[in-house]
Coordinates of C-alpha atoms and ligand atoms in Angstrom, one line a residue:
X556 CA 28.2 14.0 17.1
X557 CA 26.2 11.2 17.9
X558 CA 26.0 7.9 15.6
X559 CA 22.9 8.0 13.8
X560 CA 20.5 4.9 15.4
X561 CA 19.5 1.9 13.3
X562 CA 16.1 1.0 12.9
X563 CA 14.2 -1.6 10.9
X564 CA 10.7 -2.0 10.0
X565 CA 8.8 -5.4 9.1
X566 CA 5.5 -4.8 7.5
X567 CA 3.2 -7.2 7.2
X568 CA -0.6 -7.3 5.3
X569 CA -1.9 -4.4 3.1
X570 CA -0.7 -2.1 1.1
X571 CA -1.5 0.8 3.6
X572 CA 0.9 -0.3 6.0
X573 CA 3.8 -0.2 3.7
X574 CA 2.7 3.4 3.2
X575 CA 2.7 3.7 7.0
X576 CA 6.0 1.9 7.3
X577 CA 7.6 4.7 5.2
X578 CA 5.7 7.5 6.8
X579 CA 7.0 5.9 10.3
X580 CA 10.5 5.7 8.7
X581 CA 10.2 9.8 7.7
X582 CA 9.0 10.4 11.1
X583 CA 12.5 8.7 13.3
X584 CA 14.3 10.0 10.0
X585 CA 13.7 13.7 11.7
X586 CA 15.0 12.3 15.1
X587 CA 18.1 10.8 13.5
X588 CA 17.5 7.2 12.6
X589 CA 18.4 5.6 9.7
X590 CA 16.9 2.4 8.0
X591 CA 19.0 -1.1 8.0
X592 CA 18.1 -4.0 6.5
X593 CA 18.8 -6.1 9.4
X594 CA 16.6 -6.8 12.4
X595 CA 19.8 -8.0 14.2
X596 CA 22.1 -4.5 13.9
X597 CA 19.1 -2.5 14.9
X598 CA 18.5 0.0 17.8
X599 CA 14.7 -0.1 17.3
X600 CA 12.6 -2.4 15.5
X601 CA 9.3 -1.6 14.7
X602 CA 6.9 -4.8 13.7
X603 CA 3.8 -2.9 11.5
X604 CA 0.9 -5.5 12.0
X605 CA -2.2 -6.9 10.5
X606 CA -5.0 -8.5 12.2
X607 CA -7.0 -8.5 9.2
X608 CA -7.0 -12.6 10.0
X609 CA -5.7 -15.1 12.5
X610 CA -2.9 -16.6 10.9
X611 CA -1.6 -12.8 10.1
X612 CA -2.2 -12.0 13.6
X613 CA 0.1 -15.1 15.5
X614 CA 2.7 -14.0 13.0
X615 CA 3.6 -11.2 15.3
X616 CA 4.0 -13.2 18.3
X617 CA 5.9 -16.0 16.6
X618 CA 8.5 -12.8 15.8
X619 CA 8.4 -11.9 18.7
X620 CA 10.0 -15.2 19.8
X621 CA 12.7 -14.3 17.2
X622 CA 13.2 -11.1 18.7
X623 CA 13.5 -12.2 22.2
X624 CA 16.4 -13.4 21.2
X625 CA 17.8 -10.7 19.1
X626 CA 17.7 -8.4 22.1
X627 CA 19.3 -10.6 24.7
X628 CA 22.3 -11.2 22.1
X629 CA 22.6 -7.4 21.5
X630 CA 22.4 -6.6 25.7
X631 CA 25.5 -9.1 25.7
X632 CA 27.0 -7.3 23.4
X633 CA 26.0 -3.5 25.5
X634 CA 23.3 -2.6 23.1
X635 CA 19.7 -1.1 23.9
X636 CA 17.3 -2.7 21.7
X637 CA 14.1 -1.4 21.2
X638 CA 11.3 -3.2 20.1
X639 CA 7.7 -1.7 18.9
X640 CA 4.4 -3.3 18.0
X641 CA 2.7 -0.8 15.6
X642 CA -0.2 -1.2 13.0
X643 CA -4.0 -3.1 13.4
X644 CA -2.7 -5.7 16.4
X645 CA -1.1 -2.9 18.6
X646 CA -4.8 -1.1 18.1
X647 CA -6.8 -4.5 18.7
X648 CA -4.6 -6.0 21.3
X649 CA -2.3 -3.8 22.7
X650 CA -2.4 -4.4 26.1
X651 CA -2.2 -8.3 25.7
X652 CA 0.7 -7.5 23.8
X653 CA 2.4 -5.6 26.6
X654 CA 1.0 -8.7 28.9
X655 CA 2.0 -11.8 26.8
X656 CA 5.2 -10.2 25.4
X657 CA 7.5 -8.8 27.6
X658 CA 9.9 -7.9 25.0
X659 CA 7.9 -5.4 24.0
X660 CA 8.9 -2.2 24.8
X661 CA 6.3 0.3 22.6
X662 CA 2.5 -0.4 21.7
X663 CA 1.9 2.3 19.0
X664 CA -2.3 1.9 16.4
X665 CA -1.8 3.1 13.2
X666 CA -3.6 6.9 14.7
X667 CA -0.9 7.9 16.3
X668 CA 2.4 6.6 14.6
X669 CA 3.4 10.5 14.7
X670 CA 3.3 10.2 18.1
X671 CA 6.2 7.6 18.0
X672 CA 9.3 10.1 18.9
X673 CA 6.8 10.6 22.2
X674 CA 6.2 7.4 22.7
X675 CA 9.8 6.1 22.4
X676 CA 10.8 8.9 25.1
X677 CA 8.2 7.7 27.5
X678 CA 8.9 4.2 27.1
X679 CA 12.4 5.2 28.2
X680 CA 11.7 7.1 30.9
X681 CA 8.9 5.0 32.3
X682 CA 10.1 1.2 30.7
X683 CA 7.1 1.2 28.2
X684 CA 4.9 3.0 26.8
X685 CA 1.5 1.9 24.8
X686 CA -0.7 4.8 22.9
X687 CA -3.8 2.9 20.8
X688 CA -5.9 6.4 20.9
X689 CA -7.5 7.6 18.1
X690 CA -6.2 11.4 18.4
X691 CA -8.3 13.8 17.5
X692 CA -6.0 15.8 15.5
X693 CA -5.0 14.7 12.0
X694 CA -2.2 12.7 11.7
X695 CA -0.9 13.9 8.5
X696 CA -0.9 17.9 10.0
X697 CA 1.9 16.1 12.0
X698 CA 4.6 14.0 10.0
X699 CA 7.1 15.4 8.4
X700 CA 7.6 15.2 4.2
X701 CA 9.7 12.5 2.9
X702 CA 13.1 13.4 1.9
X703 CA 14.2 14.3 -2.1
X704 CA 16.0 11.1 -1.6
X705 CA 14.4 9.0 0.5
X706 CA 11.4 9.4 -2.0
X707 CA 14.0 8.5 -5.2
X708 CA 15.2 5.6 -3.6
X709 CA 11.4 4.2 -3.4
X710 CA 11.4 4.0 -6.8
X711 CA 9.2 5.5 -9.5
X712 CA 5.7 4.5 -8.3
X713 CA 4.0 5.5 -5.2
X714 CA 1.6 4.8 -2.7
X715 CA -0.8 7.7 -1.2
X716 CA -3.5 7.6 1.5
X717 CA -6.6 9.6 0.6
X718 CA -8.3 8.1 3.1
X719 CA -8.0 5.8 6.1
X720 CA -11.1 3.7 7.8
X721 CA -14.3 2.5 7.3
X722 CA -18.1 3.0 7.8
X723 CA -19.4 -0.2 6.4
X724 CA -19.1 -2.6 9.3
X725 CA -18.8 -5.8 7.2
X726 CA -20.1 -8.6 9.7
X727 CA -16.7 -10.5 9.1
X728 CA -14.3 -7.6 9.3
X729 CA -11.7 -5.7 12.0
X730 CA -11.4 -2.7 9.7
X731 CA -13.8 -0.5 11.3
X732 CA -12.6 -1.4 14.9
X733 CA -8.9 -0.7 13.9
X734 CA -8.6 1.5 11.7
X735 CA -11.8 3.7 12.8
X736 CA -14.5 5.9 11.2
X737 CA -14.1 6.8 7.7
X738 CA -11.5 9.9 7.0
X739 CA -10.7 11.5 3.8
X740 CA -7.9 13.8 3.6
X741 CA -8.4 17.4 1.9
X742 CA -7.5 18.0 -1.9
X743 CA -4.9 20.0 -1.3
X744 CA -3.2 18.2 1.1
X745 CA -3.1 15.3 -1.4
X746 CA -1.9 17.5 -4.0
X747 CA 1.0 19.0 -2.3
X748 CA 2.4 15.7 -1.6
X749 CA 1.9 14.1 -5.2
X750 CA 3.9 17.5 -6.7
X751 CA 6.7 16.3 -4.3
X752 CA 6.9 12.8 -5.1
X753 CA 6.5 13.8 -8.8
X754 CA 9.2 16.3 -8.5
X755 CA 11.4 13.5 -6.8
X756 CA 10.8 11.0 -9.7
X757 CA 7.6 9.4 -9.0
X758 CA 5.5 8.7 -12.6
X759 CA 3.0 6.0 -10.7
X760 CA 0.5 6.9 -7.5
X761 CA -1.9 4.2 -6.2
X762 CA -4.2 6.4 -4.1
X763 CA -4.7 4.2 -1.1
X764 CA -7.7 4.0 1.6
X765 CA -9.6 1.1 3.5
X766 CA -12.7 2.4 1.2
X767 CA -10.9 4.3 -0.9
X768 CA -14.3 5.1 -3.4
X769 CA -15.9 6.4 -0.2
X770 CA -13.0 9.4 -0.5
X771 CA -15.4 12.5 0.5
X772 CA -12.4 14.8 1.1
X773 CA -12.9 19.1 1.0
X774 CA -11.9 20.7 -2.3
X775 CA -10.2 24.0 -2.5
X776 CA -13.8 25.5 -3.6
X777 CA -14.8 24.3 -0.1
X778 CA -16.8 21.5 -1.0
X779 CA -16.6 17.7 -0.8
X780 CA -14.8 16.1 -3.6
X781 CA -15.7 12.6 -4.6
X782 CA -13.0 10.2 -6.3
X783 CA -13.2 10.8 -10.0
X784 CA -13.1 14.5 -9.3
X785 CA -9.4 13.8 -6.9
X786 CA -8.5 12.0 -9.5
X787 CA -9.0 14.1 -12.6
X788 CA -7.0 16.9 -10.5
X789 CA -4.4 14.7 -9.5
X790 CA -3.9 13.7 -13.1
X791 CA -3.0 17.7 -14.2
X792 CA 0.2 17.1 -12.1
X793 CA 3.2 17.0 -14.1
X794 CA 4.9 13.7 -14.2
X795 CA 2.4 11.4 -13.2
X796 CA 1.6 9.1 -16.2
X797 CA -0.3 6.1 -14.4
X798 CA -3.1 6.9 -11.6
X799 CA -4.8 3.9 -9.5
X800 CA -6.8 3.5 -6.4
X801 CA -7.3 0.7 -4.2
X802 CA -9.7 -0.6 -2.4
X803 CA -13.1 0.1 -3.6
X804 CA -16.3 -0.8 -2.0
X805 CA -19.1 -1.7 -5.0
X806 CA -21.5 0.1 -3.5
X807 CA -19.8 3.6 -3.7
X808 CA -19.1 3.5 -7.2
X809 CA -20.6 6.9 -8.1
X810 CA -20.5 8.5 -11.4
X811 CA -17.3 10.8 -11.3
X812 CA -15.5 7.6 -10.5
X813 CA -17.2 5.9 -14.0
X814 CA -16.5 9.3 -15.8
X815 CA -12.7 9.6 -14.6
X816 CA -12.2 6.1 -16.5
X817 CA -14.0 7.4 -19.4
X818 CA -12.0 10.1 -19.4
X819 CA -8.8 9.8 -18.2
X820 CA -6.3 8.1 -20.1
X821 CA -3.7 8.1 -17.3
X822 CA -6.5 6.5 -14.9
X823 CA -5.3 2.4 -15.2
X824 CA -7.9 0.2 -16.8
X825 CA -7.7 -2.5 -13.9
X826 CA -10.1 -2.2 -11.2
X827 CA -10.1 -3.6 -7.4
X828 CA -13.6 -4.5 -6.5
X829 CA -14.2 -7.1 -3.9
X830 CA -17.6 -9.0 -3.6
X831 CA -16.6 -11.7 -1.0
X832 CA -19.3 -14.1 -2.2
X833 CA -21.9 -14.7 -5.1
X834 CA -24.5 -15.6 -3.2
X835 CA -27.0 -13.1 -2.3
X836 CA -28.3 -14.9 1.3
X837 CA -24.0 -14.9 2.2
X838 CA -24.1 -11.4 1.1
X839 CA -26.9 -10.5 3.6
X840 CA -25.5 -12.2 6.4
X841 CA -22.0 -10.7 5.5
X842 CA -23.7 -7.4 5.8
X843 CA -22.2 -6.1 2.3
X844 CA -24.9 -4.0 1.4
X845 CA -24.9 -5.2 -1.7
X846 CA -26.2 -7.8 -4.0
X847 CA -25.0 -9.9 -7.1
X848 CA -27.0 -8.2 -8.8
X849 CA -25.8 -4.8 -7.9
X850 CA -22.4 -6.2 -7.9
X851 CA -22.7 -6.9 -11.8
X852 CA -24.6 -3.3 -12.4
X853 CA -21.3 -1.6 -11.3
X854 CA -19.5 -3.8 -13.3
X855 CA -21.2 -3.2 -16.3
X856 CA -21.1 0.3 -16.0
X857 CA -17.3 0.6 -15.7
X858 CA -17.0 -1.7 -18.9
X859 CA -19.2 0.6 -20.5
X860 CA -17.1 3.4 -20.0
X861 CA -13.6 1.7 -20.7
X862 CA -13.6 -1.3 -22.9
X863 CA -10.7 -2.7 -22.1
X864 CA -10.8 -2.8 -18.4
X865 CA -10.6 -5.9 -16.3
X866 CA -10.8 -6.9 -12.7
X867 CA -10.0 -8.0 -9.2
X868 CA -11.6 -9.0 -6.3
X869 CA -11.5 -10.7 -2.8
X870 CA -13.2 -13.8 -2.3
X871 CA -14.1 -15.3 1.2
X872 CA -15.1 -18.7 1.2
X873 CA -16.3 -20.7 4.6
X874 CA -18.6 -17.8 5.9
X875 CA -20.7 -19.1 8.3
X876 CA -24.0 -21.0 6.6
X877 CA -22.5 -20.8 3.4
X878 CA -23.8 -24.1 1.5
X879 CA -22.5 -26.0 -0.8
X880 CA -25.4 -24.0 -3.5
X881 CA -24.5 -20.4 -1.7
X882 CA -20.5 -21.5 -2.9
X883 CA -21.4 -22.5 -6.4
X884 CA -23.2 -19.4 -6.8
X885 CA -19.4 -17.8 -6.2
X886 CA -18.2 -19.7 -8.6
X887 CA -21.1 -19.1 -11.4
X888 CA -20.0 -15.2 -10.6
X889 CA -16.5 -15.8 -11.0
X890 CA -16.8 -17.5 -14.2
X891 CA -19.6 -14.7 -15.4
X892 CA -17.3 -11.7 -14.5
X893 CA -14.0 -13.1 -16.1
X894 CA -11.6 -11.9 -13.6
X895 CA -7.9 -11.0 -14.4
X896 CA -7.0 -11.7 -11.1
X897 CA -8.6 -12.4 -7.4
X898 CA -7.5 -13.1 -3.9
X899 CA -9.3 -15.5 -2.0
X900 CA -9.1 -16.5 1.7
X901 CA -10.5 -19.0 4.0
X902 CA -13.7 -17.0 6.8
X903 CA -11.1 -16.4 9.8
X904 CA -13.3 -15.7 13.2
X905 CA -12.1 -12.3 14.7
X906 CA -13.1 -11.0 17.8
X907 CA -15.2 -8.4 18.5
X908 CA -17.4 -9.0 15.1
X909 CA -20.4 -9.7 14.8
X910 CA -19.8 -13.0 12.6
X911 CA -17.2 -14.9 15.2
X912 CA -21.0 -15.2 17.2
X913 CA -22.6 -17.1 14.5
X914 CA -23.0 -20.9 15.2
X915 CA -23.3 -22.6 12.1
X916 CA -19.9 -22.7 10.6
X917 CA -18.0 -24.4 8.3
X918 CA -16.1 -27.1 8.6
X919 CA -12.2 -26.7 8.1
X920 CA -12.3 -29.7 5.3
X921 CA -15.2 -27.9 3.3
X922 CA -13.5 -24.7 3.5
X923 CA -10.1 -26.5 2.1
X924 CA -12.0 -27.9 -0.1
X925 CA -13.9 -25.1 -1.6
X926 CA -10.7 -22.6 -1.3
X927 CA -8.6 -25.4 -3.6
X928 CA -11.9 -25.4 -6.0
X929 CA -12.2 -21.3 -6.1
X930 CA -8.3 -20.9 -6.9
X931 CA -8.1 -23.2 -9.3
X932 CA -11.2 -20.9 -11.6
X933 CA -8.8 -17.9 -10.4
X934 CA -5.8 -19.3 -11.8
X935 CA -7.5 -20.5 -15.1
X936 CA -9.1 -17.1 -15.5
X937 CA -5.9 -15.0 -14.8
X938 CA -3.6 -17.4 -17.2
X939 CA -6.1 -17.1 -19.7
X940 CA -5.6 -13.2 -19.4
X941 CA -1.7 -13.3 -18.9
X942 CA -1.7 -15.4 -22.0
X943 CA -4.1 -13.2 -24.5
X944 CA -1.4 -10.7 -24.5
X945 CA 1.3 -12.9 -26.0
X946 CA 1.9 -11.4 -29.5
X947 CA 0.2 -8.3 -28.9
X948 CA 1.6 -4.9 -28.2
X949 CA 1.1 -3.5 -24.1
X950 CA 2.8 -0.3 -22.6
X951 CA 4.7 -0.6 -20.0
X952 CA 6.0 1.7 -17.2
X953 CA 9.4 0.8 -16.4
X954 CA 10.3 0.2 -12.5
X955 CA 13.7 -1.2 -11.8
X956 CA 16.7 -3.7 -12.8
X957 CA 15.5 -7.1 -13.4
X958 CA 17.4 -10.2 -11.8
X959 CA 19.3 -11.0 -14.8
X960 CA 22.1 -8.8 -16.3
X961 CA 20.7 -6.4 -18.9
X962 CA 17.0 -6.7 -17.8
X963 CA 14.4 -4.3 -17.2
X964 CA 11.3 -4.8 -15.2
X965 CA 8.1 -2.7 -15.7
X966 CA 4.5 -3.3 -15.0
X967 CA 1.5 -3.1 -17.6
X968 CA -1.8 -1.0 -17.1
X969 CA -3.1 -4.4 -15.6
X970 CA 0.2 -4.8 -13.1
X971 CA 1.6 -7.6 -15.1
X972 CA 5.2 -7.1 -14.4
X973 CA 6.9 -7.3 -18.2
X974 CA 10.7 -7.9 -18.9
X975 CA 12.7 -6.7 -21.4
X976 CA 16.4 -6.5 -22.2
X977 CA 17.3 -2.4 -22.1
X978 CA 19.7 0.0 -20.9
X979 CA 18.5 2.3 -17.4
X980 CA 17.3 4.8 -19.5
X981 CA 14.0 3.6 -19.9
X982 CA 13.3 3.8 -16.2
X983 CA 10.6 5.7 -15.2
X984 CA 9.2 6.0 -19.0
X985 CA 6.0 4.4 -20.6
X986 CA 7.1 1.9 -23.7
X987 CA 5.1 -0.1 -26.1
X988 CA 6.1 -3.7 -25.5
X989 CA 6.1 -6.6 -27.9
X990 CA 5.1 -9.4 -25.8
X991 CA 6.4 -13.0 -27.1
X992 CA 6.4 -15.4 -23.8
X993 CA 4.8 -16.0 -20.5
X994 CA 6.9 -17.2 -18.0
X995 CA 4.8 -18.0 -14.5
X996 CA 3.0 -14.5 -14.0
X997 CA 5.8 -12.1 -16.1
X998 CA 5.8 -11.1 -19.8
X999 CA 8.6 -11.5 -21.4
X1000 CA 9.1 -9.5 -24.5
X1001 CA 11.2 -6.6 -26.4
X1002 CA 10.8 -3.2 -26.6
X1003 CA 9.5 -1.7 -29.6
X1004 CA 12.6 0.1 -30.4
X1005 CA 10.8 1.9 -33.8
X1006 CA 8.0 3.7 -32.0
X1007 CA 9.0 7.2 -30.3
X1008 CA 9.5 6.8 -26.3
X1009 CA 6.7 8.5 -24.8
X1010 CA 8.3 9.4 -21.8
X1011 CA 6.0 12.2 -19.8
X1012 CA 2.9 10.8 -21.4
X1013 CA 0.4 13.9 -21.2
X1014 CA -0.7 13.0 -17.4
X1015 CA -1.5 9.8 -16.7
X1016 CA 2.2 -6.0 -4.6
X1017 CA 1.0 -7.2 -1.7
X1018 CA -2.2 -8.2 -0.1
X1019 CA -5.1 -5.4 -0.5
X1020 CA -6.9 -3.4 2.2
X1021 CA -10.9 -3.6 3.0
X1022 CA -13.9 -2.7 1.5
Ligands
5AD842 N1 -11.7 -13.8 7.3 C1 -11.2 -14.0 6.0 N2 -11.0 -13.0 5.2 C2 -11.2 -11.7 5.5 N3 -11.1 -10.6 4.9 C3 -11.4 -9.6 5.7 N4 -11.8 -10.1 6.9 C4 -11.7 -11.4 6.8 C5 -11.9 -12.5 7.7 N5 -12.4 -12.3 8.9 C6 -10.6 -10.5 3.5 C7 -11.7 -9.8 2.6 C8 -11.2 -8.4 2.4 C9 -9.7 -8.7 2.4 C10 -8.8 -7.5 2.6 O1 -9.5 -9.6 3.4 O2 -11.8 -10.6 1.4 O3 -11.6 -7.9 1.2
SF4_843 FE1 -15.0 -2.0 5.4 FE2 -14.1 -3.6 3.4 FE3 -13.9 -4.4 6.0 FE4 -16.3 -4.3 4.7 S1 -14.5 -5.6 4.2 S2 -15.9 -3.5 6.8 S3 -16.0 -2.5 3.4 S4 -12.9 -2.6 5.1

């Protein structure tokens, strides 16, 4: 019998291409490969890439210069190693990749990573191989389900894609050109693979998609199902305690999503909702197709329906013609909504958008200078949170080990992780937690040992993806 091959997988970016990553791994699983930690050992290393801005796109080459020299030692030493580009830079520049790198043995989008065990055969028959098509075929028709244990072994909460790409065609953004049109799996589909990963252990799914809210997948009635209506199904699976979805796009918040938070207990009070900017001429020229004032509607209508929510969002500061008035207006928004915590990033030209034509940008001091200003409300707003829960009771759902002997490490409805001193039991249970400390971004507290565990309740990190 042959050796089983090695490979290893670097992700990089959103949350949707560790998802990949794993589907990628359950794919080469099929063929006989098995995952190493190390890029050095390995008979095929996959980079999964983002493009989402510059700096994440020159990553890639820069490891690709670490690479180089991987391969030559393991020729010396009589081993063939492969290397692939997959993910958003193999769609949006695959064939410079192929030019500028000739390490590079496989160019593989995100659309056809089933395709790999193909691909790899071609690109040994023919020296390489590149396929950045956007098959017609669904994807998920073709990769095989996760193993029992592969699934254990990726612990207790999952990610799930619902729905991959996206319609809106944000002036500023690559989504639509790499990840494509908008796609939304069927109900059923989804629900087969959530009873498997709850069978296997899994208490936590994050229902994943570029536009997640836009999810318009067919029910089993035959008709299209909108997100609240996924989720309230999803929640009737046994085993899954804690429900989330990332990324949402503010203007498809519809009412089944605001009634699934109403209703749902399992359905996490913490809500992804980028707005990119607070000013309403940015807005315009960003495309959003939406307004600040539409922006604070939808917000008001989830808080409506669950009191004790709280937020996230993406923040872009340095879009071209943004003033110095157009930025304050971000931060009058920021310190309006009350944000529990937010990403923010400096404008990034990418090719092919319509915003990398516009002439009147910003320049890279005002942009430092208004990112350092926009992070430091951020930071206020989400230590302000983290610290209102000191000396209050949270649950928790229990992940993993912590660093230190004895600890556990869970998360809290509002992904806070929370440490506690216990034994393994607890893993994969819902606790109330005492919280006594902060320390950085954890809570530190114990567990409070008199209330009953609550292990199946009824039903219930990263960068994030688009809208
Ligand atoms: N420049 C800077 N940030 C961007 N994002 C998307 N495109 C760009 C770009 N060209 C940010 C948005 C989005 C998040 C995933 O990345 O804030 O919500
Ligand atoms: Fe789509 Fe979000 Fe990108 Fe806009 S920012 S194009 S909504 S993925």
């Amino acid at each position: 019998m042959k050796p089983p091959r090695k490979l290893h997988i670097k992700s990089y970016g959103c949350q949707m291409n560790v998802y990949d990553a794993q589907r990628m791994v359950d794919t080469l699983g099929a063929e006989g490969f098995v995952e190493t930690a190390k890029a050095e050992d390995a008979d095929l290393v996959i980079l999964n890439t983002c493009h989402i801005r510059e700096k994440a796109s020159e990553k890639v080459y820069s490891e690709l210069g670490r690479l180089r020299l991987a391969k030559a030692q393991a020729a010396r030493a009589g081993r063939d190693m492969r290397i692939a580009v997959a993910g958003c830079v193999a769609q949006a520049e695959g064939d410079e990749i192929i030019r500028r790198a000739p390490v590079v043995d496989v160019v593989v989008g995100p659309q056809s990573y089933h395709h790999l065990p193909r691909v790899l055969q071609r690109a040994a028959r023919e020296g390489r191989a590149i396929e950045t098509e956007f098959p017609p075929q669904d994807k998920f028709a073709f990769l095989p389900q996760p193993k029992p244990d592969d699934i254990r072994a990726r612990g207790i909460s999952a990610f799930v894609t619902v729905q991959e790409g996206c319609d809106k065609f944000c002036a500023f953004c690559v989504v639509p050109y790499t990840r494509g049109a908008e796609v939304s799996r069927p109900v059923e589909k989804i629900v087969d693979d959530v009873k498997r990963l709850a069978d296997n252990g899994v208490r936590e799914l994050t229902l994943i998609g570029q536009n997640v809210n836009a999810y318009h997948g067919e029910g089993p009635d035959g008709r299209s199902w909108p997100l609240g209506k996924l989720l309230l199904r999803l929640a009737e699976i046994p085993g899954i305690v804690r429900l989330r979805y990332s990324t949402s796009h503010p203007r498809d918040v519809d009412e089944s999503l605001i009634a699934a938070h109403r209703e749902l207990p399992a359905l996490m009070p913490f809500v992804h909702l980028p707005v990119q900017s607070g000013s309403d001429r940015i807005l315009s020229a960003m495309k959003r197709k939406h307004t600040v004032h539409d922006y604070r509607n939808v917000i008001d209508r989830f808080r409506a329906a669950r009191q004790d929510i709280a937020f996230s969002s993406d923040f872009i500061v340095g879009f071209p013609g943004e003033t110095e008035e157009d930025f304050s207006a971000t931060l009058a928004l920021v310190t309006q909504i009350g944000y529990a915590a937010a990403y923010s990033f400096k404008y990034s030209p990418r090719p092919g958008t319509p915003a990398a034509e516009m002439q009147e940008t910003v320049s890279a001091a005002d942009m430092d200078e208004r990112l350092v200003r926009l992070q430091k409300l951020i930071d206020s707003q989400q230590s302000a949170f983290n610290s209102a829960a000191i000396g209050t009771m949270v649950d928790v759902l229990f992940e993993r080990a912590g660093r230190n002997e004895g600890q556990i490490v869970g998360r809290t409805a509002y992904l806070q992780p929370a440490h506690v001193m216990a034994s393994h039991e607890i893993i994969g249970q819902v606790l109330p937690v005492r919280v006594d400390s902060l320390e950085r971004y954890s809570l530190l507290g114990e567990l409070a040992a008199s209330m009953p565990a609550r292990t199946l309740r009824t039903v219930s990190s990263q960068t994030t993806i688009g809208a």
